Amino acid sequence: MEHNADSALIVFSGGQDSTTCLAWALSRFQRVETIGFDYGQRHAVELACRSEVLARLRALSPEWDKRLGPDSLLTLNVFQQLGETALTHDVQISMTASGLPSTFVPGRNLIFMTLAAAQAYRRGLKHLVTGVCETDFSGYPDCRDDTMKALQVAINLGMQARLVIDTPLMWLTKAETWVLAHSLGGTALVELILEHTHTCYQGQRGERHAWGHGCGTCPACELRAAGWEQYREKNASGGQRA
Ligand code: ZN
């Protein structure tokens, strides 16, 4: 099957990182589609944010509106069947004996990327874009650059295709991800991401902090708050003016 080089499928969760990746893709590719996964995550509120973010991105730019194609949401309850993690069950978020946080869902990104590749293959989309990141990272081995490169090889061999996995955030700090968002869509995009994307592992929207909504104490909220703080410090002297 011929895959259009000017097209991309974004693994889109409704969070800060994948929304920035979506804006990145919309500024680069003529045809952009999105895919998400309902895997029984505790922070299912993230899924509710997806459609809101998509609608607001369309409203932000007529060009992006034209490029943005259909969204699909796949249901995967297999992770809950496989066993408990702090992302899929009500257990404490902590470090485990293996040195990985209890929020680690083994195989999650491997499965997500494989399913996204299957969708891209069927839809004729060449690029697969994901917001995984090695910098500031929480120790998830399936977010590593090597993991993604190995997956790209395995997927292309297994599907006899030439798909490309793009990871625009791989080497950026959280503060640099805000800088990227600003360069793509100015203050309007930064505000959209602050207000409408979801990061909190506890699934709380709750209070609106300077960095967005969330419980403020889980590892995901702490990372987001620290990144915003750092971004604001560096860009306080006029860098924020759009
Ligand atoms: Zn939180």
GROMACS .gro file of C-alpha atoms and ligand atoms in nm:
model
  243
    1MET     CA    1   0.000   0.000   0.000
    2GLU     CA    2   0.122   0.350  -0.087
    3HIS     CA    3   0.156   0.579   0.214
    4ASN     CA    4   0.132   0.953   0.158
    5ALA     CA    5   0.459   1.112   0.276
    6ASP     CA    6   0.272   1.427   0.373
    7SER     CA    7   0.045   1.258   0.625
    8ALA     CA    8   0.062   1.160   0.990
    9LEU     CA    9  -0.124   0.976   1.264
   10ILE     CA   10  -0.082   1.121   1.615
   11VAL     CA   11  -0.112   0.909   1.927
   12PHE     CA   12  -0.329   1.161   2.107
   13SER     CA   13  -0.427   1.127   2.473
   14GLY     CA   14  -0.554   1.476   2.546
   15GLY     CA   15  -0.247   1.553   2.757
   16GLN     CA   16   0.005   1.835   2.731
   17ASP     CA   17   0.267   1.635   2.541
   18SER     CA   18   0.044   1.475   2.280
   19THR     CA   19  -0.138   1.805   2.220
   20THR     CA   20   0.197   1.974   2.151
   21CYS     CA   21   0.282   1.686   1.915
   22LEU     CA   22  -0.049   1.731   1.738
   23ALA     CA   23   0.020   2.102   1.685
   24TRP     CA   24   0.369   2.009   1.563
   25ALA     CA   25   0.220   1.768   1.308
   26LEU     CA   26  -0.051   2.014   1.199
   27SER     CA   27   0.218   2.267   1.116
   28ARG     CA   28   0.408   2.012   0.906
   29PHE     CA   29   0.176   1.767   0.734
   30GLN     CA   30  -0.114   1.822   0.495
   31ARG     CA   31  -0.318   1.538   0.635
   32VAL     CA   32  -0.331   1.461   1.007
   33GLU     CA   33  -0.541   1.206   1.194
   34THR     CA   34  -0.553   1.114   1.563
   35ILE     CA   35  -0.588   0.793   1.761
   36GLY     CA   36  -0.642   0.738   2.132
   37PHE     CA   37  -0.681   0.446   2.370
   38ASP     CA   38  -0.928   0.380   2.646
   39TYR     CA   39  -0.738   0.121   2.852
   40GLY     CA   40  -0.919   0.166   3.180
   41GLN     CA   41  -0.685   0.442   3.296
   42ARG     CA   42  -0.767   0.600   3.629
   43HIS     CA   43  -0.736   0.938   3.467
   44ALA     CA   44  -1.019   0.868   3.220
   45VAL     CA   45  -1.100   1.240   3.239
   46GLU     CA   46  -0.809   1.267   2.994
   47LEU     CA   47  -1.033   1.108   2.732
   48ALA     CA   48  -1.302   1.370   2.788
   49CYS     CA   49  -1.039   1.638   2.726
   50ARG     CA   50  -0.953   1.491   2.385
   51SER     CA   51  -1.258   1.610   2.195
   52GLU     CA   52  -1.248   1.949   2.365
   53VAL     CA   53  -0.882   1.997   2.266
   54LEU     CA   54  -0.951   1.883   1.908
   55ALA     CA   55  -1.239   2.128   1.871
   56ARG     CA   56  -1.034   2.414   2.011
   57LEU     CA   57  -0.735   2.339   1.788
   58ARG     CA   58  -0.970   2.358   1.488
   59ALA     CA   59  -1.099   2.693   1.611
   60LEU     CA   60  -0.745   2.822   1.659
   61SER     CA   61  -0.643   2.798   1.294
   62PRO     CA   62  -0.841   2.754   0.969
   63GLU     CA   63  -0.533   2.588   0.821
   64TRP     CA   64  -0.515   2.332   1.102
   65ASP     CA   65  -0.890   2.279   1.075
   66LYS     CA   66  -0.848   2.189   0.707
   67ARG     CA   67  -0.565   1.944   0.775
   68LEU     CA   68  -0.716   1.768   1.075
   69GLY     CA   69  -0.898   1.450   0.976
   70PRO     CA   70  -1.092   1.189   1.174
   71ASP     CA   71  -1.016   1.082   1.530
   72SER     CA   72  -1.050   0.724   1.651
   73LEU     CA   73  -1.064   0.588   2.004
   74LEU     CA   74  -0.985   0.221   2.061
   75THR     CA   75  -1.098   0.033   2.370
   76LEU     CA   76  -0.839  -0.195   2.529
   77ASN     CA   77  -0.941  -0.359   2.852
   78VAL     CA   78  -0.661  -0.616   2.831
   79PHE     CA   79  -0.430  -0.416   3.057
   80GLN     CA   80  -0.678  -0.441   3.343
   81GLN     CA   81  -0.704  -0.814   3.278
   82LEU     CA   82  -0.326  -0.847   3.293
   83GLY     CA   83  -0.298  -0.711   3.644
   84GLU     CA   84  -0.279  -0.413   3.867
   85THR     CA   85  -0.081  -0.098   3.805
   86ALA     CA   86  -0.132   0.240   3.965
   87LEU     CA   87  -0.256   0.376   3.632
   88THR     CA   88  -0.533   0.122   3.589
   89HIS     CA   89  -0.627   0.042   3.951
   90ASP     CA   90  -0.671   0.227   4.273
   91VAL     CA   91  -0.329   0.142   4.420
   92GLN     CA   92  -0.067   0.372   4.565
   93ILE     CA   93   0.156   0.564   4.321
   94SER     CA   94   0.509   0.480   4.438
   95MET     CA   95   0.843   0.335   4.334
   96THR     CA   96   0.847  -0.044   4.304
   97ALA     CA   97   1.129  -0.289   4.382
   98SER     CA   98   1.215  -0.302   4.010
   99GLY     CA   99   1.306   0.067   4.023
  100LEU     CA  100   1.006   0.158   3.804
  101PRO     CA  101   0.713   0.366   3.927
  102SER     CA  102   0.391   0.175   4.005
  103THR     CA  103   0.227   0.378   3.727
  104PHE     CA  104   0.429   0.176   3.473
  105VAL     CA  105   0.197  -0.037   3.259
  106PRO     CA  106   0.420  -0.306   3.105
  107GLY     CA  107   0.391  -0.319   2.728
  108ARG     CA  108   0.160  -0.017   2.705
  109ASN     CA  109   0.350   0.192   2.454
  110LEU     CA  110   0.458  -0.117   2.259
  111ILE     CA  111   0.092  -0.212   2.211
  112PHE     CA  112  -0.020   0.146   2.147
  113MET     CA  113   0.242   0.201   1.877
  114THR     CA  114   0.169  -0.134   1.713
  115LEU     CA  115  -0.204  -0.059   1.700
  116ALA     CA  116  -0.138   0.296   1.580
  117ALA     CA  117   0.083   0.150   1.305
  118ALA     CA  118  -0.196  -0.087   1.203
  119GLN     CA  119  -0.433   0.210   1.177
  120ALA     CA  120  -0.176   0.421   0.986
  121TYR     CA  121  -0.120   0.131   0.749
  122ARG     CA  122  -0.491   0.098   0.674
  123ARG     CA  123  -0.541   0.474   0.640
  124GLY     CA  124  -0.238   0.527   0.414
  125LEU     CA  125  -0.061   0.755   0.665
  126LYS     CA  126   0.319   0.747   0.668
  127HIS     CA  127   0.424   0.920   0.989
  128LEU     CA  128   0.341   0.803   1.341
  129VAL     CA  129   0.385   1.080   1.596
  130THR     CA  130   0.413   1.017   1.970
  131GLY     CA  131   0.493   1.244   2.264
  132VAL     CA  132   0.731   1.006   2.441
  133CYS     CA  133   1.035   1.171   2.596
  134GLU     CA  134   1.363   1.064   2.756
  135THR     CA  135   1.436   1.397   2.923
  136ASP     CA  136   1.270   1.468   3.260
  137PHE     CA  137   1.131   1.122   3.218
  138SER     CA  138   0.977   0.912   3.490
  139GLY     CA  139   1.187   0.606   3.412
  140TYR     CA  140   0.951   0.442   3.166
  141PRO     CA  141   1.162   0.212   2.946
  142ASP     CA  142   0.899   0.214   2.671
  143CYS     CA  143   0.947   0.590   2.625
  144ARG     CA  144   1.312   0.555   2.528
  145ASP     CA  145   1.451   0.658   2.192
  146ASP     CA  146   1.600   0.310   2.142
  147THR     CA  147   1.262   0.148   2.213
  148MET     CA  148   1.095   0.364   1.947
  149LYS     CA  149   1.372   0.302   1.692
  150ALA     CA  150   1.352  -0.073   1.752
  151LEU     CA  151   0.972  -0.059   1.721
  152GLN     CA  152   0.996   0.126   1.391
  153VAL     CA  153   1.216  -0.150   1.253
  154ALA     CA  154   0.993  -0.429   1.391
  155ILE     CA  155   0.673  -0.265   1.264
  156ASN     CA  156   0.811  -0.203   0.916
  157LEU     CA  157   0.940  -0.558   0.889
  158GLY     CA  158   0.618  -0.704   1.026
  159MET     CA  159   0.392  -0.493   0.802
  160GLN     CA  160   0.621  -0.468   0.501
  161ALA     CA  161   0.591  -0.091   0.512
  162ARG     CA  162   0.804   0.222   0.543
  163LEU     CA  163   0.632   0.401   0.829
  164VAL     CA  164   0.828   0.663   1.024
  165ILE     CA  165   0.797   0.706   1.402
  166ASP     CA  166   0.843   1.075   1.490
  167THR     CA  167   0.917   1.175   1.850
  168PRO     CA  168   0.941   1.556   1.849
  169LEU     CA  169   0.964   1.581   2.229
  170MET     CA  170   1.225   1.307   2.281
  171TRP     CA  171   1.510   1.537   2.388
  172LEU     CA  172   1.313   1.834   2.519
  173THR     CA  173   1.267   1.926   2.884
  174LYS     CA  174   0.912   2.007   2.995
  175ALA     CA  175   1.003   2.376   2.982
  176GLU     CA  176   1.129   2.335   2.625
  177THR     CA  177   0.803   2.163   2.532
  178TRP     CA  178   0.622   2.485   2.633
  179VAL     CA  179   0.868   2.682   2.418
  180LEU     CA  180   0.786   2.451   2.125
  181ALA     CA  181   0.411   2.500   2.180
  182HIS     CA  182   0.459   2.876   2.183
  183SER     CA  183   0.660   2.867   1.860
  184LEU     CA  184   0.384   2.663   1.692
  185GLY     CA  185   0.075   2.850   1.805
  186GLY     CA  186   0.177   3.149   2.017
  187THR     CA  187   0.011   3.244   2.344
  188ALA     CA  188  -0.326   3.115   2.220
  189LEU     CA  189  -0.191   2.760   2.194
  190VAL     CA  190  -0.009   2.785   2.528
  191GLU     CA  191  -0.334   2.899   2.692
  192LEU     CA  192  -0.531   2.621   2.522
  193ILE     CA  193  -0.285   2.360   2.652
  194LEU     CA  194  -0.283   2.508   3.002
  195GLU     CA  195  -0.659   2.518   3.032
  196HIS     CA  196  -0.780   2.214   2.839
  197THR     CA  197  -0.520   1.938   2.844
  198HIS     CA  198  -0.501   1.683   3.122
  199THR     CA  199  -0.192   1.542   3.294
  200CYS     CA  200  -0.290   1.439   3.649
  201TYR     CA  201  -0.261   1.066   3.724
  202GLN     CA  202  -0.533   1.095   3.988
  203GLY     CA  203  -0.776   1.211   3.722
  204GLN     CA  204  -0.849   1.533   3.905
  205ARG     CA  205  -0.937   1.849   3.715
  206GLY     CA  206  -1.012   2.041   4.035
  207GLU     CA  207  -0.836   2.363   4.106
  208ARG     CA  208  -0.682   2.573   3.828
  209HIS     CA  209  -0.317   2.626   3.914
  210ALA     CA  210  -0.084   2.851   3.713
  211TRP     CA  211   0.024   2.538   3.520
  212GLY     CA  212  -0.326   2.399   3.461
  213HIS     CA  213  -0.568   2.165   3.638
  214GLY     CA  214  -0.476   1.870   3.859
  215CYS     CA  215  -0.427   1.741   4.212
  216GLY     CA  216  -0.090   1.914   4.235
  217THR     CA  217   0.082   1.634   4.426
  218CYS     CA  218   0.103   1.327   4.199
  219PRO     CA  219   0.427   1.278   3.996
  220ALA     CA  220   0.260   1.390   3.672
  221CYS     CA  221   0.131   1.713   3.829
  222GLU     CA  222   0.470   1.781   3.992
  223LEU     CA  223   0.649   1.736   3.659
  224ARG     CA  224   0.403   1.963   3.479
  225ALA     CA  225   0.420   2.231   3.752
  226ALA     CA  226   0.802   2.227   3.756
  227GLY     CA  227   0.820   2.253   3.377
  228TRP     CA  228   0.581   2.546   3.368
  229GLU     CA  229   0.770   2.722   3.648
  230GLN     CA  230   1.099   2.683   3.461
  231TYR     CA  231   0.942   2.801   3.136
  232ARG     CA  232   0.793   3.108   3.305
  233GLU     CA  233   1.123   3.198   3.470
  234LYS     CA  234   1.315   3.182   3.144
  235ASN     CA  235   1.050   3.359   2.940
  236ALA     CA  236   0.939   3.618   3.193
  237SER     CA  237   1.114   3.905   3.014
  238GLY     CA  238   0.888   3.939   2.713
  239GLY     CA  239   0.923   3.588   2.574
  240GLN     CA  240   0.558   3.522   2.645
  241ARG     CA  241   0.422   3.802   2.430
  242ALA     CA  242   0.261   3.661   2.119
  243ZN      ZN  243  -0.211   1.501   3.993
   0.00000   0.00000   0.00000
